[in-house]
CSV table of C-alpha atoms in Angstrom, one decimal:
chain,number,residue,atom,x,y,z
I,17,UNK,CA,-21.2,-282.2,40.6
I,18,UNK,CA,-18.9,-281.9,37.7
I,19,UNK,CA,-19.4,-279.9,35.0
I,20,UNK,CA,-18.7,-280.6,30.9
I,21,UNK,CA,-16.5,-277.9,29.9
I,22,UNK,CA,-16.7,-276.0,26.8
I,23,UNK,CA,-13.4,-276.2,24.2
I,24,UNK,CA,-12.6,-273.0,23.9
I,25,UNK,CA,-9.7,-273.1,21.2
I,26,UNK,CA,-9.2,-269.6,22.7
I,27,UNK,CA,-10.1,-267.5,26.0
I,28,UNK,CA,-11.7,-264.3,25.5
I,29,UNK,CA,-13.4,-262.3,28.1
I,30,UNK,CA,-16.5,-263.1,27.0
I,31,UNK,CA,-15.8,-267.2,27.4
I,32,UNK,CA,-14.8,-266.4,31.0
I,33,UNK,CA,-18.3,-264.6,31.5
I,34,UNK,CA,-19.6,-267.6,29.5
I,35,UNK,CA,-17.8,-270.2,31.8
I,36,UNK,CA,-19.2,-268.7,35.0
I,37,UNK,CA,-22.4,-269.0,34.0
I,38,UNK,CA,-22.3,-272.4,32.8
I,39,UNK,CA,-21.1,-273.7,36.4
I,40,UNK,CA,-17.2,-274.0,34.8
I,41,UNK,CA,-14.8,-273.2,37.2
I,42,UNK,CA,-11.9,-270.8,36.0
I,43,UNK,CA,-8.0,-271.8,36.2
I,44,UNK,CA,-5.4,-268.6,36.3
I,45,UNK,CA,-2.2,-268.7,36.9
I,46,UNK,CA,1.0,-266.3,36.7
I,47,UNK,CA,4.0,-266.6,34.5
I,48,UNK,CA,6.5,-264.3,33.1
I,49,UNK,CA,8.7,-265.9,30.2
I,50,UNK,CA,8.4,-267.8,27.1
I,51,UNK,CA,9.5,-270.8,28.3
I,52,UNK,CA,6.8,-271.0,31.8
I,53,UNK,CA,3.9,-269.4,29.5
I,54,UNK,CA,4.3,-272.4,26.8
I,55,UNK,CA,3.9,-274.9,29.3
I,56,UNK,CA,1.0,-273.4,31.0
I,57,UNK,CA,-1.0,-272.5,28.2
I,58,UNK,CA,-0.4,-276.0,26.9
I,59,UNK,CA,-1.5,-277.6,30.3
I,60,UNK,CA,-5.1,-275.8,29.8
I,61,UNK,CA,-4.8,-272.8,32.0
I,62,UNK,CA,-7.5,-270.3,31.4
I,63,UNK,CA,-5.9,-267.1,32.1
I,64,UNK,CA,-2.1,-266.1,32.3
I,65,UNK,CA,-1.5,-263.7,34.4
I,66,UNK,CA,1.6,-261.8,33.9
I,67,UNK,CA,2.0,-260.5,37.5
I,68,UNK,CA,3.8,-257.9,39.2
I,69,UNK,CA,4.9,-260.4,41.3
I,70,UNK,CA,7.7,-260.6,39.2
I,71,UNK,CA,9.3,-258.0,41.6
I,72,UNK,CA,9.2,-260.5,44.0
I,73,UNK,CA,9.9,-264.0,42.4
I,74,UNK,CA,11.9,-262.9,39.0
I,75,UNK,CA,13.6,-259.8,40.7
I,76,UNK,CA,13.9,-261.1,44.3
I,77,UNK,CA,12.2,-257.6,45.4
I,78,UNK,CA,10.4,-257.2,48.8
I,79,UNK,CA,7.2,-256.1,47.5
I,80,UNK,CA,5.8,-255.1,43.9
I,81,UNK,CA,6.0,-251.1,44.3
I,82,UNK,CA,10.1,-251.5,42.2
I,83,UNK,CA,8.6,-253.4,39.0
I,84,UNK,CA,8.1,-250.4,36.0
I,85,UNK,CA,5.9,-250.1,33.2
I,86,UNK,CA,8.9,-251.1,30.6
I,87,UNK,CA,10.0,-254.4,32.6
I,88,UNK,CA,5.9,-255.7,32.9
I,89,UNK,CA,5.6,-254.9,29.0
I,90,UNK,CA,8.9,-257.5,28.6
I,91,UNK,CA,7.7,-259.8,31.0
I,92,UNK,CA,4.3,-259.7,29.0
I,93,UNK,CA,5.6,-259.2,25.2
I,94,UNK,CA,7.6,-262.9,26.7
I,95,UNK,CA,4.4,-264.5,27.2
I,96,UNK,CA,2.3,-263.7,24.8
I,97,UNK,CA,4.7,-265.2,21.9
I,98,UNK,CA,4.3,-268.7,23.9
I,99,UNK,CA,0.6,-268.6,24.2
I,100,UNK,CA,-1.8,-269.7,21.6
I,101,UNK,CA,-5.0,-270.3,23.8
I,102,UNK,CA,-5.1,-268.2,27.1
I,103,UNK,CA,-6.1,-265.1,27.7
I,104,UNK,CA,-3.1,-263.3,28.7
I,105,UNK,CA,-4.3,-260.3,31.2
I,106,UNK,CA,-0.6,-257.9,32.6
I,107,UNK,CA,-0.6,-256.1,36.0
I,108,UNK,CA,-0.4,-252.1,35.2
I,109,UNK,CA,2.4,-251.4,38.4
I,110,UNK,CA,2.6,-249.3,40.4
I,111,UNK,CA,2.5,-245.6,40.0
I,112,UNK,CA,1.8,-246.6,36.3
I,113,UNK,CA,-2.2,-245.9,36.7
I,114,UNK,CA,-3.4,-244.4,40.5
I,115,UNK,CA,-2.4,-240.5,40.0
I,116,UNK,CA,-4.1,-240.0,36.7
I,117,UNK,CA,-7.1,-241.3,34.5
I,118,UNK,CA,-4.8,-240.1,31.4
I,119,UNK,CA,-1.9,-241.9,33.0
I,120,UNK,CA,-3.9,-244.6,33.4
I,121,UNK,CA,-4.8,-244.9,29.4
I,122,UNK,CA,-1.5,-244.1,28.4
I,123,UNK,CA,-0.2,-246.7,30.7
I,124,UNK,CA,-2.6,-249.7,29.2
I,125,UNK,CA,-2.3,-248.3,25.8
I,126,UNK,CA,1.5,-249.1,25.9
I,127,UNK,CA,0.9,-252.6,27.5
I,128,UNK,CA,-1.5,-253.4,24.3
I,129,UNK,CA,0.3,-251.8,21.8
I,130,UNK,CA,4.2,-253.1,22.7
I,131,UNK,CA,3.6,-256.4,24.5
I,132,UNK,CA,0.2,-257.9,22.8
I,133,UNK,CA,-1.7,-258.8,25.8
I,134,UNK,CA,-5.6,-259.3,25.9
I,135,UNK,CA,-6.2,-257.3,29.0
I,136,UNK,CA,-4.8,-255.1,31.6
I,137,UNK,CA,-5.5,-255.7,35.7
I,138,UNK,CA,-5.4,-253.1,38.3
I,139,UNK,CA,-6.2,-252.5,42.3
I,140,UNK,CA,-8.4,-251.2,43.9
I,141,UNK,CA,-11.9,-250.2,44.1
I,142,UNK,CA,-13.7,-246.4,43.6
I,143,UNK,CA,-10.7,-244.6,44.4
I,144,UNK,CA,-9.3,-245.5,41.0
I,145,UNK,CA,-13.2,-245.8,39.3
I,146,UNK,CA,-12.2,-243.1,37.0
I,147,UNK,CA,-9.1,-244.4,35.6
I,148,UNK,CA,-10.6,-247.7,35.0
I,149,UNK,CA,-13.7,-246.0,32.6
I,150,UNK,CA,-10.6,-244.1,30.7
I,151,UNK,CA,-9.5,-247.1,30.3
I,152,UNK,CA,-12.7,-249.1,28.9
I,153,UNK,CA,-14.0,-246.4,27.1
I,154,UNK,CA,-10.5,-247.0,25.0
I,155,UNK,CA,-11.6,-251.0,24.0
I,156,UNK,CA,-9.2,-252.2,26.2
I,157,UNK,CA,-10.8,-255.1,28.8
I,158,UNK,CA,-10.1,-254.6,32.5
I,159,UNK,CA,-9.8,-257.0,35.2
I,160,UNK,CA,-10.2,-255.6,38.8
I,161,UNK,CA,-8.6,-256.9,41.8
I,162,UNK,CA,-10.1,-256.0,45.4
I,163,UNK,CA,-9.5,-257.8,48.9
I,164,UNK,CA,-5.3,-257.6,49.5
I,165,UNK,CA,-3.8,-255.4,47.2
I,166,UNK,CA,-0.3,-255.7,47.4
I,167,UNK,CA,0.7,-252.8,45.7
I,168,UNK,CA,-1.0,-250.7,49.0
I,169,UNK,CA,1.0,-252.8,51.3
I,170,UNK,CA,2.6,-249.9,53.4
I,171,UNK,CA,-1.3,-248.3,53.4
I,172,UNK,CA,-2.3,-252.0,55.3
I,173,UNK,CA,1.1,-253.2,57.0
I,174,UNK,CA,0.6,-256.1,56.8
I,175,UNK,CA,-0.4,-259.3,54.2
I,176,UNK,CA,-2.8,-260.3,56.6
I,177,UNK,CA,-6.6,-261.4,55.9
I,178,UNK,CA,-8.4,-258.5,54.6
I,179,UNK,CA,-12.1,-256.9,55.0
I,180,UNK,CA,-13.1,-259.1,58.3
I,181,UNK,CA,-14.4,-256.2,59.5
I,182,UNK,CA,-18.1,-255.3,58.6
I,183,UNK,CA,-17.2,-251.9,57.3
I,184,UNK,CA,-14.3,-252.8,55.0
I,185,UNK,CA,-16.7,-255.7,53.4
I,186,UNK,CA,-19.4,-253.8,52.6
I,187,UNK,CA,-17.1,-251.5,51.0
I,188,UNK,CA,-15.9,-254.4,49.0
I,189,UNK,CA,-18.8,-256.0,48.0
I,190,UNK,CA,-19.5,-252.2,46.7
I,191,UNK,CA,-16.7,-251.9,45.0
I,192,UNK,CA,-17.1,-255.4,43.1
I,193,UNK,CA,-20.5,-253.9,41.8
I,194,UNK,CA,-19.3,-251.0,40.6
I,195,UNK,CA,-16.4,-252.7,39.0
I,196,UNK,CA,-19.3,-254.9,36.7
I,197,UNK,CA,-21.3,-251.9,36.3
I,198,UNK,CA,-18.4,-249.6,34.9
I,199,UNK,CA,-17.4,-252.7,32.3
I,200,UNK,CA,-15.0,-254.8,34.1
I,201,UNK,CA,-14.9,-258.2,32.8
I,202,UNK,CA,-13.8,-260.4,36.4
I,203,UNK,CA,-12.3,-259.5,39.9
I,204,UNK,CA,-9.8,-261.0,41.6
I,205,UNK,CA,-10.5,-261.2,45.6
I,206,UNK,CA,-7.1,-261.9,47.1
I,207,UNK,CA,-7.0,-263.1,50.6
I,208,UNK,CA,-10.6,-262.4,52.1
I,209,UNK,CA,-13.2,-264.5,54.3
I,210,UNK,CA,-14.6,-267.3,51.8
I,211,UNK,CA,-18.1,-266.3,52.7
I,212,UNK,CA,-18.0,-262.9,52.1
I,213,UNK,CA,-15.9,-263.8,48.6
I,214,UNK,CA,-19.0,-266.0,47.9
I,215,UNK,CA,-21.1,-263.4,48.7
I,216,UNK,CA,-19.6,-261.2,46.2
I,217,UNK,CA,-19.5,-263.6,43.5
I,218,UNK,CA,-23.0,-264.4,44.4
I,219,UNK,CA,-24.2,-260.9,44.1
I,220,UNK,CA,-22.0,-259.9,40.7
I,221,UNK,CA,-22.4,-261.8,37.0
I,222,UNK,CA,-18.7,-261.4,36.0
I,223,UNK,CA,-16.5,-264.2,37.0
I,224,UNK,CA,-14.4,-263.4,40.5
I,225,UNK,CA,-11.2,-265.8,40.6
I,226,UNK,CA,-10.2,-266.2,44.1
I,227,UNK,CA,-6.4,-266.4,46.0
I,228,UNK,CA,-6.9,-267.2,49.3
I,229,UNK,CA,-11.1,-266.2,48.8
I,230,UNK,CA,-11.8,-270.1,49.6
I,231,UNK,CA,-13.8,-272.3,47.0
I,232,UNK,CA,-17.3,-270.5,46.5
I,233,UNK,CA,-16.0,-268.1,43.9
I,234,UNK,CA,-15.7,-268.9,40.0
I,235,UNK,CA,-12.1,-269.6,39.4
I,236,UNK,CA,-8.6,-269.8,41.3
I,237,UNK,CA,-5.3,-268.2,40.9
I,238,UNK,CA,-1.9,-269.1,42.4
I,239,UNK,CA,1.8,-267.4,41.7
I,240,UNK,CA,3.3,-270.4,39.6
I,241,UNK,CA,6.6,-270.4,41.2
I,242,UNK,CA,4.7,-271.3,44.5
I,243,UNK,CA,2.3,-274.1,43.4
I,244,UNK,CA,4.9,-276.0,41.5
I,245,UNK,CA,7.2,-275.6,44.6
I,246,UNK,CA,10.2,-273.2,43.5
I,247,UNK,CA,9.7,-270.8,46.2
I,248,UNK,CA,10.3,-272.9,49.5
I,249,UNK,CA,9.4,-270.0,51.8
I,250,UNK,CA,5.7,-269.1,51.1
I,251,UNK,CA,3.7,-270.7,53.0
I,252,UNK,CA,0.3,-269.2,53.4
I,253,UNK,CA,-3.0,-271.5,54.3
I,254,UNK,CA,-3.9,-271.0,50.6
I,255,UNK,CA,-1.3,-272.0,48.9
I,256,UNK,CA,-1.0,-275.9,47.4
I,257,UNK,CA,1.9,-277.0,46.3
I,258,UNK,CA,1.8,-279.9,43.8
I,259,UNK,CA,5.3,-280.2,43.5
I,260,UNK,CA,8.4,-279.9,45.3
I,261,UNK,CA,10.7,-278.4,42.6
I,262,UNK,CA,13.3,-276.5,45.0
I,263,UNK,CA,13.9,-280.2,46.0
I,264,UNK,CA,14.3,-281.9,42.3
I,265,UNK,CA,16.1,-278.6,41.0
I,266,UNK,CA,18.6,-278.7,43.8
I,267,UNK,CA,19.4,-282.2,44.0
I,268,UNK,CA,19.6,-282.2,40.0
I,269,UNK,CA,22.1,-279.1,39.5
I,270,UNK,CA,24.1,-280.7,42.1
I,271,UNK,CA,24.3,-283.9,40.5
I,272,UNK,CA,25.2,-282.1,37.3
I,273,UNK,CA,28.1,-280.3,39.2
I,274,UNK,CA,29.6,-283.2,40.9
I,275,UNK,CA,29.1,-285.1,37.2
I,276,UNK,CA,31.5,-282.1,35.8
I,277,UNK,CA,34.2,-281.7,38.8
I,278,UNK,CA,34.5,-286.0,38.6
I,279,UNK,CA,35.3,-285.8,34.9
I,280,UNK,CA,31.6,-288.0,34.8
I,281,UNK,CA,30.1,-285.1,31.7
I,282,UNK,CA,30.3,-285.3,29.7
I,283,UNK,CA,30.9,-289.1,29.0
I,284,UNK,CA,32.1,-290.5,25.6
I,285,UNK,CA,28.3,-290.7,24.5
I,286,UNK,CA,28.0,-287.2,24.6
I,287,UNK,CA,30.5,-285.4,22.9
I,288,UNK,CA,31.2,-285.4,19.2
């Protein structure tokens, strides 16, 4: 059954706690530029997530561990000048948050202060419990992210599904509890059984946005370079693609090439 959605001429946190418990479902989605962040925030996306996956689809990087503090608070500072209705939330990196509560707070504080964003996101669970109240007690609103973290991907391996085993999801729906009762305002579950991510959002009242968590959570998220089809070799069960842009981008640049080596552009029409 559908449900009427609220407008919201702009996301808070408190409209995403809203939404959840009016039945809305949440859109998220990454970008990392002026340009990507206009379009998205004009399309209606919910939340803007200014990723650390920039190491891997803006800097071609393996993982997310090379991305610093500076190069997230440009990627950030980018997308918050495009947005006007959003709520723009920045991935602290790595190393930028997991050694030290104080690290943590300086870390955020920077994020706030140089780039504008609404909100900060980090991963993990108890292990970093104390970094995340440093950083609440400051006013600044945190967004948790349990299930696959891929900042601990040498710790797991592997970017396989996580917490199948009973042990691992009871730590996880512990860690999602104690993430709404220290002040967190959603959690991400990346990459988990849809039952147990269900379960989770079932048992928490903040909002749990799901990638690769299945359909019984309160929102989705996707990397935008792999829903609109840019990145041509990601291909997990999750992912959707709604178009095929490495296709159309190809196919156009090479038209525009051939256009310039055949004398074709520019034409008498386009040139003063």
């Amino acid at each position: 059954m559908s449900v009427a959605k609220k407008d919201y001429k702009r996301i808070t946190t408190k409209s995403l706690i809203e939404m959840k418990s009016n039945g809305e479902k949440i859109s998220m989605l990454t970008a990392y530029d002026y340009t990507m962040a206009k379009i998205v925030d004009t399309a209606g996306v919910d939340v803007i997530l200014v990723g650390d996956s920039a190491s891997n689809v803006m800097a071609g990087h393996e993982t997310t561990l090379p991305i610093t503090l500076d190069q997230m608070i440009y990627h950030a500072s980018s997308v918050v000048r495009a947005v006007e209705r959003g709520l723009v939330v920045v991935d602290l990196p790595f190393g930028s948050y997991q050694s030290d509560p104080k690290e943590a707070l300086r870390s955020s504080i920077r994020i706030m202060k140089e780039s504008g964003g609404h909100a900060v996101k980090l991963e993990g669970g108890k292990e970093i419990k104390e970094s995340i109240k440093k950083i609440l007690n400051a006013g600044i609103p945190v967004m948790g992210h349990l299930g696959l973290t891929p900042q601990s991907i040498y710790k797991f391996g592997t970017y396989s599904v996580r917490a199948k085993e009973e042990e691992e999801a009871e730590k996880l729906i512990e860690d999602a509890q104690m993430l709404e009762k220290v002040g967190c305002f959603a959690v991400v579950l990346e990459k988990i059984p849809a039952a147990l991510a269900k379960k989770v959002a079932d048992s928490i009242s903040i909002p749990v946005i799901g990638i690769g968590a299945g359909g019984g959570v309160d929102g989705q998220v996707l990397v935008i370079h792999d829903m609109l089809g840019m990145n041509n070799e990601f291909s997990p069960r999750f992912l959707r693609r709604y178009l095929n842009l490495y296709e159309e981008m190809t196919k156009a640049i090479g038209q525009y090439a051939a256009d310039v080596k055949s004398s074709d552009f520019p034409n008498a029409n386009e040139q003063y």
